[in-house]
Amino acid sequence: MKIVVAGGAGFIGSHLCEYLLTKSHEVICLDNLLTGNKKNLKNALKYKQFRFIKTDVTHKLPEDLGKIDAVFHLASPASPNLNSPISYHTLAMETMLVNTQGTLNLLNLAHSNKARFLFASSSEVYGDPQVNPQPESYRGNVSTTGPRSVYDEAKRFGETLTSYFVRKKNLDARIARIFNTYGPRILPQDGRMLTNFILQALSSKPITLYGKGEQTRSLCYVSDTVMGLTSLMFIDNLAGEIVNIGTTKEHMVKEYAKMVKELTHSNSQIVSTEKLPQDDPLVRRPDINKASTLLNWFPKVKLPQGITETINYYRHA
Ligand code: UDP
């Protein structure tokens, strides 16, 4: 198959490109490298059936792509860290546009090719949830105007656009709500929890909990996330389905800090440095019954294994 991966130079996108290449697909990666990085494509670029095009999907898409069979849309800033130069706060307008205008452009590309489409949505559509775990039927608790709204509401509208194409234009599109994913290639400046903790532990700096670190997250290793996304794309008869992709193993942020400290054998202190950022969800855990029923998909990588692999990557990065 010939597959477009928008955002293919990003963290999850680059792992997805590599997986598709190992399955002998032809892959066209579209990325403007705003938050993605060409270094992530080191392995992908070794394949002759891989093509990288530096382009912004919010603008006119390249016309020489040929006949396409499937489009994954993972292009978006994704970090909620206020201090990050590449967060969706810093890149607020880009974030809003890539999930709305960018989604529309890519939906049109899929439609004109009669291709399948997958929109990478987010657990952020549930906001600071009042229901835990979150099933796909939960409509969320999102502020339309708060700091996270530039991402949350853009993802929600991206879902709306995608559903419109399914309903009105018969497009075979699917929506993945991706929960916290970790693994090699998250950029240090992204400021994500596990990456911060690992880099702090490896350099014997304090491991920084925002607030008391009692908020919870459920972390899924990137290879499992990629398997979930590809299953959702390639299994037949799932047009219009919305599926949570994540793990149900929920821990407090301070517990992740402790795991990282132990697995790195670090002498770093675990400290509570700042108050919880505004609208930081207090709990987050997916209900993955739908993924297990429809896709026969379950995350496989255990936390100690995934965290160890991630630590090894950052030790040598
Ligand atoms: N967090 C933290 N210390 C850090 C970075 C993040 O305590 O150095 C917290 C953050 O406030 C949030 C959780 O860890 O509650 C996960 O943050 P992340 O940025 O990875 O993503 P989110 O799940 O908030 O989208």
Short mmCIF file of C-alpha atoms and ligand atoms in Angstrom, two decimals:
data_model
loop_
_atom_site.label_atom_id
_atom_site.label_comp_id
_atom_site.label_asym_id
_atom_site.label_seq_id
_atom_site.Cartn_x
_atom_site.Cartn_y
_atom_site.Cartn_z
CA MET A 1 0.00 0.00 0.00
CA LYS A 2 1.00 3.59 -0.46
CA ILE A 3 0.52 5.40 2.84
CA VAL A 4 0.80 9.07 3.79
CA VAL A 5 1.89 9.80 7.37
CA ALA A 6 1.37 13.47 8.22
CA GLY A 7 3.56 14.28 11.21
CA GLY A 8 5.78 11.33 10.36
CA ALA A 9 8.93 13.00 11.71
CA GLY A 10 7.43 13.33 15.17
CA PHE A 11 7.69 10.99 18.14
CA ILE A 12 4.84 8.56 17.41
CA GLY A 13 4.82 9.35 13.66
CA SER A 14 8.43 8.27 13.12
CA HIS A 15 7.89 4.96 14.93
CA LEU A 16 4.76 4.46 12.81
CA CYS A 17 6.65 5.15 9.55
CA GLU A 18 9.30 2.60 10.51
CA TYR A 19 6.73 -0.04 11.37
CA LEU A 20 4.91 0.48 8.05
CA LEU A 21 8.20 0.24 6.16
CA THR A 22 9.04 -3.07 7.85
CA LYS A 23 5.68 -4.31 6.53
CA SER A 24 6.84 -3.34 3.00
CA HIS A 25 4.45 -0.43 2.54
CA GLU A 26 5.44 2.62 0.56
CA VAL A 27 5.45 5.57 2.98
CA ILE A 28 5.27 9.28 2.25
CA CYS A 29 6.03 11.37 5.32
CA LEU A 30 4.71 14.95 5.33
CA ASP A 31 6.16 17.11 8.09
CA ASN A 32 7.06 20.78 8.50
CA LEU A 33 9.62 19.87 11.21
CA LEU A 34 8.14 22.42 13.59
CA THR A 35 8.05 19.87 16.43
CA GLY A 36 9.23 16.84 14.45
CA ASN A 37 12.88 16.19 13.77
CA LYS A 38 14.66 14.72 10.77
CA LYS A 39 16.91 12.74 13.16
CA ASN A 40 13.85 10.65 14.03
CA LEU A 41 13.81 9.47 10.41
CA LYS A 42 17.35 8.09 10.42
CA ASN A 43 16.14 4.49 10.09
CA ALA A 44 13.19 5.27 7.82
CA LEU A 45 15.41 7.10 5.34
CA LYS A 46 17.35 3.86 4.74
CA TYR A 47 14.31 2.39 2.96
CA LYS A 48 13.97 3.13 -0.73
CA GLN A 49 10.18 3.05 -0.49
CA PHE A 50 10.28 5.98 1.95
CA ARG A 51 9.85 9.57 0.88
CA PHE A 52 10.10 12.62 3.13
CA ILE A 53 8.47 15.87 2.04
CA LYS A 54 8.98 18.97 4.18
CA THR A 55 5.62 20.65 3.96
CA ASP A 56 2.98 22.25 6.13
CA VAL A 57 -0.31 20.36 5.78
CA THR A 58 -2.29 23.48 6.68
CA HIS A 59 -1.28 24.83 3.26
CA LYS A 60 -1.89 23.32 -0.17
CA LEU A 61 -0.71 19.70 -0.19
CA PRO A 62 1.88 18.45 -2.71
CA GLU A 63 0.25 17.36 -5.97
CA ASP A 64 2.69 14.66 -7.05
CA LEU A 65 1.83 12.05 -4.43
CA GLY A 66 0.30 9.53 -6.85
CA LYS A 67 -2.51 7.16 -5.89
CA ILE A 68 -2.73 6.83 -2.11
CA ASP A 69 -4.35 4.01 -0.12
CA ALA A 70 -4.28 5.38 3.42
CA VAL A 71 -3.63 8.64 5.28
CA PHE A 72 -2.58 8.85 8.94
CA HIS A 73 -2.88 12.36 10.40
CA LEU A 74 -0.54 12.73 13.38
CA ALA A 75 0.73 16.22 12.61
CA SER A 76 0.43 18.50 15.65
CA PRO A 77 2.38 19.97 18.52
CA ALA A 78 1.40 17.88 21.55
CA SER A 79 3.27 19.06 24.62
CA PRO A 80 1.24 20.81 27.32
CA ASN A 81 4.38 22.11 29.06
CA LEU A 82 4.09 25.87 29.50
CA ASN A 83 7.87 26.35 29.49
CA SER A 84 8.48 24.39 26.31
CA PRO A 85 9.36 26.32 23.14
CA ILE A 86 7.56 23.62 21.13
CA SER A 87 4.46 23.18 23.27
CA TYR A 88 0.97 23.77 22.00
CA HIS A 89 0.91 26.91 24.14
CA THR A 90 3.92 28.42 22.37
CA LEU A 91 2.65 27.12 19.02
CA ALA A 92 -1.01 27.81 19.75
CA MET A 93 -2.10 29.06 16.32
CA GLU A 94 -0.15 26.32 14.52
CA THR A 95 -1.83 23.77 16.82
CA MET A 96 -5.32 25.08 16.14
CA LEU A 97 -4.71 25.20 12.39
CA VAL A 98 -3.06 21.83 11.91
CA ASN A 99 -5.90 20.02 13.67
CA THR A 100 -8.61 21.92 11.77
CA GLN A 101 -7.47 23.24 8.37
CA GLY A 102 -4.75 20.56 8.25
CA THR A 103 -7.30 17.87 9.02
CA LEU A 104 -9.63 19.21 6.32
CA ASN A 105 -6.83 19.19 3.72
CA LEU A 106 -5.84 15.63 4.59
CA LEU A 107 -9.47 14.46 4.64
CA ASN A 108 -9.86 15.89 1.13
CA LEU A 109 -6.68 14.08 0.07
CA ALA A 110 -8.04 10.78 1.41
CA HIS A 111 -11.44 11.40 -0.14
CA SER A 112 -10.11 12.20 -3.61
CA ASN A 113 -8.01 9.01 -3.47
CA LYS A 114 -10.82 6.86 -1.99
CA ALA A 115 -8.25 6.12 0.70
CA ARG A 116 -8.72 5.23 4.36
CA PHE A 117 -8.08 7.97 6.90
CA LEU A 118 -7.06 7.92 10.57
CA PHE A 119 -7.15 11.04 12.72
CA ALA A 120 -4.86 10.99 15.73
CA SER A 121 -7.04 12.56 18.36
CA SER A 122 -6.17 12.68 22.02
CA SER A 123 -7.27 11.83 25.54
CA GLU A 124 -7.28 15.62 25.92
CA VAL A 125 -10.76 15.62 24.33
CA TYR A 126 -11.90 14.36 27.76
CA GLY A 127 -10.29 17.40 29.46
CA ASP A 128 -10.06 17.09 33.24
CA PRO A 129 -12.37 14.08 33.36
CA GLN A 130 -15.11 13.61 35.93
CA VAL A 131 -15.33 9.94 35.00
CA ASN A 132 -12.44 7.51 35.49
CA PRO A 133 -11.61 5.46 33.44
CA GLN A 134 -12.76 7.31 30.34
CA PRO A 135 -14.83 5.32 27.81
CA GLU A 136 -15.23 6.68 24.26
CA SER A 137 -18.84 7.57 25.08
CA TYR A 138 -17.72 10.11 27.74
CA ARG A 139 -18.13 13.61 26.34
CA GLY A 140 -15.48 15.23 28.46
CA ASN A 141 -14.95 18.18 30.78
CA VAL A 142 -13.09 20.68 28.63
CA SER A 143 -12.74 24.43 28.98
CA THR A 144 -13.39 26.13 25.65
CA THR A 145 -11.21 29.09 26.61
CA GLY A 146 -8.62 27.81 29.13
CA PRO A 147 -4.92 27.44 28.29
CA ARG A 148 -5.30 23.85 27.07
CA SER A 149 -8.27 24.71 24.84
CA VAL A 150 -6.06 25.50 21.83
CA TYR A 151 -5.18 21.81 21.70
CA ASP A 152 -8.24 20.17 23.25
CA GLU A 153 -10.83 22.04 21.23
CA ALA A 154 -8.80 21.73 18.01
CA LYS A 155 -8.64 17.96 18.49
CA ARG A 156 -12.36 17.92 19.19
CA PHE A 157 -13.08 19.87 16.01
CA GLY A 158 -10.71 17.58 14.09
CA GLU A 159 -12.93 14.71 15.25
CA THR A 160 -16.01 16.63 14.12
CA LEU A 161 -14.55 17.17 10.64
CA THR A 162 -13.58 13.52 10.40
CA SER A 163 -17.06 12.37 11.44
CA TYR A 164 -18.60 14.77 8.89
CA PHE A 165 -16.58 13.13 6.10
CA VAL A 166 -17.74 9.69 7.25
CA ARG A 167 -21.39 10.77 7.40
CA LYS A 168 -21.68 13.03 4.37
CA LYS A 169 -18.96 11.81 2.02
CA ASN A 170 -18.79 8.13 2.86
CA LEU A 171 -15.10 8.34 3.74
CA ASP A 172 -13.67 5.29 5.48
CA ALA A 173 -12.20 7.23 8.41
CA ARG A 174 -11.35 6.24 11.96
CA ILE A 175 -10.46 8.25 15.06
CA ALA A 176 -7.84 7.16 17.59
CA ARG A 177 -7.88 8.90 20.97
CA ILE A 178 -4.28 8.47 21.98
CA PHE A 179 -3.49 8.53 25.70
CA ASN A 180 -0.06 9.26 27.20
CA THR A 181 2.59 7.49 25.17
CA TYR A 182 6.28 7.25 26.06
CA GLY A 183 9.48 5.89 24.60
CA PRO A 184 12.56 6.98 22.66
CA ARG A 185 12.50 10.17 20.54
CA ILE A 186 10.42 12.53 22.66
CA LEU A 187 12.48 15.71 22.40
CA PRO A 188 13.99 16.91 25.69
CA GLN A 189 12.55 20.40 25.09
CA ASP A 190 9.08 18.86 24.89
CA GLY A 191 9.15 18.81 28.68
CA ARG A 192 7.06 15.64 29.01
CA MET A 193 6.90 13.96 32.37
CA LEU A 194 8.85 10.75 31.79
CA THR A 195 11.49 12.37 29.56
CA ASN A 196 12.02 15.12 32.15
CA PHE A 197 12.34 12.59 34.95
CA ILE A 198 14.82 10.43 33.02
CA LEU A 199 17.00 13.37 31.95
CA GLN A 200 16.94 14.79 35.47
CA ALA A 201 17.80 11.41 37.00
CA LEU A 202 20.66 10.79 34.56
CA SER A 203 22.20 14.17 35.31
CA SER A 204 21.67 13.91 39.10
CA LYS A 205 19.38 16.94 39.07
CA PRO A 206 16.21 17.12 41.18
CA ILE A 207 13.27 15.19 39.72
CA THR A 208 10.51 17.79 39.50
CA LEU A 209 6.96 16.95 40.48
CA TYR A 210 4.42 19.57 39.48
CA GLY A 211 2.13 19.91 42.47
CA LYS A 212 2.40 17.00 44.88
CA GLY A 213 2.64 14.53 42.01
CA GLU A 214 -0.58 12.86 43.07
CA GLN A 215 -2.28 13.35 39.71
CA THR A 216 -2.42 10.11 37.73
CA ARG A 217 -1.43 9.10 34.21
CA SER A 218 -1.44 5.76 32.37
CA LEU A 219 1.64 5.42 30.16
CA CYS A 220 1.64 3.29 27.02
CA TYR A 221 4.90 2.30 25.30
CA VAL A 222 5.18 3.66 21.78
CA SER A 223 5.40 0.26 20.02
CA ASP A 224 2.06 -0.69 21.59
CA THR A 225 0.53 2.62 20.50
CA VAL A 226 1.75 2.01 16.93
CA MET A 227 0.17 -1.47 16.94
CA GLY A 228 -3.11 0.05 18.12
CA LEU A 229 -3.05 2.72 15.42
CA THR A 230 -2.25 0.30 12.60
CA SER A 231 -4.89 -2.18 13.75
CA LEU A 232 -7.46 0.61 13.79
CA MET A 233 -6.44 1.67 10.28
CA PHE A 234 -6.19 -1.72 8.61
CA ILE A 235 -9.03 -3.81 10.08
CA ASP A 236 -12.05 -3.70 7.76
CA ASN A 237 -15.52 -2.33 8.52
CA LEU A 238 -14.55 0.23 11.16
CA ALA A 239 -15.56 3.43 9.34
CA GLY A 240 -16.56 6.09 11.84
CA GLU A 241 -15.24 4.21 14.88
CA ILE A 242 -13.61 6.16 17.70
CA VAL A 243 -11.21 4.10 19.77
CA ASN A 244 -9.11 4.84 22.85
CA ILE A 245 -5.49 3.74 22.50
CA GLY A 246 -3.65 3.59 25.80
CA THR A 247 -2.91 1.46 28.81
CA THR A 248 -5.06 0.91 31.86
CA LYS A 249 -2.10 0.73 34.26
CA GLU A 250 -2.67 3.99 36.13
CA HIS A 251 -0.06 5.46 38.48
CA MET A 252 0.54 8.72 40.28
CA VAL A 253 3.15 11.03 38.79
CA LYS A 254 5.24 10.66 41.95
CA GLU A 255 5.26 6.88 41.45
CA TYR A 256 6.74 7.31 37.95
CA ALA A 257 9.40 9.56 39.49
CA LYS A 258 10.27 6.80 41.96
CA MET A 259 10.42 4.15 39.19
CA VAL A 260 12.77 6.30 37.12
CA LYS A 261 14.98 7.03 40.12
CA GLU A 262 15.25 3.32 40.88
CA LEU A 263 15.81 2.15 37.31
CA THR A 264 18.51 4.77 36.69
CA HIS A 265 20.14 4.13 40.13
CA SER A 266 20.14 7.91 40.46
CA ASN A 267 20.87 9.88 43.59
CA SER A 268 18.51 12.68 42.48
CA GLN A 269 16.04 14.06 45.02
CA ILE A 270 12.35 13.95 44.10
CA VAL A 271 11.04 17.46 44.74
CA SER A 272 7.73 19.26 44.45
CA THR A 273 8.64 22.44 42.61
CA GLU A 274 5.62 24.17 41.18
CA LYS A 275 1.92 24.17 41.72
CA LEU A 276 -0.12 22.05 39.38
CA PRO A 277 -0.45 23.79 35.98
CA GLN A 278 -3.94 25.22 35.29
CA ASP A 279 -6.40 22.57 34.04
CA ASP A 280 -3.81 19.79 34.44
CA PRO A 281 -6.06 16.69 34.53
CA LEU A 282 -6.04 15.08 37.98
CA VAL A 283 -6.71 11.60 36.66
CA ARG A 284 -6.36 9.90 33.30
CA ARG A 285 -6.96 6.26 32.39
CA PRO A 286 -8.56 4.90 29.25
CA ASP A 287 -11.30 2.36 29.12
CA ILE A 288 -9.89 0.11 26.38
CA ASN A 289 -12.71 -2.42 26.12
CA LYS A 290 -13.54 -1.13 22.67
CA ALA A 291 -9.96 -1.52 21.42
CA SER A 292 -9.75 -5.02 22.82
CA THR A 293 -13.10 -6.05 21.30
CA LEU A 294 -12.81 -4.38 17.88
CA LEU A 295 -9.06 -4.67 17.36
CA ASN A 296 -8.09 -7.53 19.67
CA TRP A 297 -5.45 -5.09 20.86
CA PHE A 298 -3.84 -4.99 24.29
CA PRO A 299 -0.70 -3.13 25.32
CA LYS A 300 2.10 -5.65 25.88
CA VAL A 301 5.17 -3.75 27.08
CA LYS A 302 5.44 -3.66 30.88
CA LEU A 303 6.50 -0.38 32.51
CA PRO A 304 9.93 -1.51 33.82
CA GLN A 305 10.85 -2.81 30.35
CA GLY A 306 9.60 0.27 28.49
CA ILE A 307 11.13 2.70 30.95
CA THR A 308 14.46 0.83 30.79
CA GLU A 309 14.48 1.00 26.98
CA THR A 310 13.67 4.69 27.15
CA ILE A 311 16.44 5.29 29.70
CA ASN A 312 18.93 3.48 27.43
CA TYR A 313 17.94 5.72 24.52
CA TYR A 314 18.48 8.93 26.51
CA ARG A 315 21.76 7.64 27.96
CA HIS A 316 23.12 7.39 24.42
CA ALA A 317 21.19 10.21 22.69
N1 UDP B 1 4.73 16.66 35.22
C1 UDP B 1 5.52 16.74 36.35
N2 UDP B 1 6.84 17.09 36.20
C2 UDP B 1 7.41 17.32 34.98
C3 UDP B 1 6.59 17.22 33.82
C4 UDP B 1 5.25 16.89 33.98
O1 UDP B 1 5.05 16.54 37.48
O2 UDP B 1 8.61 17.62 34.94
C5 UDP B 1 3.31 16.28 35.38
C6 UDP B 1 2.31 17.17 34.65
O3 UDP B 1 1.90 18.26 35.46
C7 UDP B 1 1.17 16.19 34.39
C8 UDP B 1 1.88 14.85 34.21
O4 UDP B 1 3.17 15.01 34.79
O5 UDP B 1 0.31 16.10 35.50
C9 UDP B 1 2.02 14.42 32.76
O6 UDP B 1 2.54 15.50 32.05
P1 UDP B 1 2.93 15.44 30.52
O7 UDP B 1 3.52 16.76 30.18
O8 UDP B 1 3.79 14.26 30.23
O9 UDP B 1 1.56 15.24 29.70
P2 UDP B 1 -0.02 15.40 29.97
O10 UDP B 1 -0.47 14.07 30.44
O11 UDP B 1 -0.27 16.45 31.02
O12 UDP B 1 -0.58 15.76 28.66
#
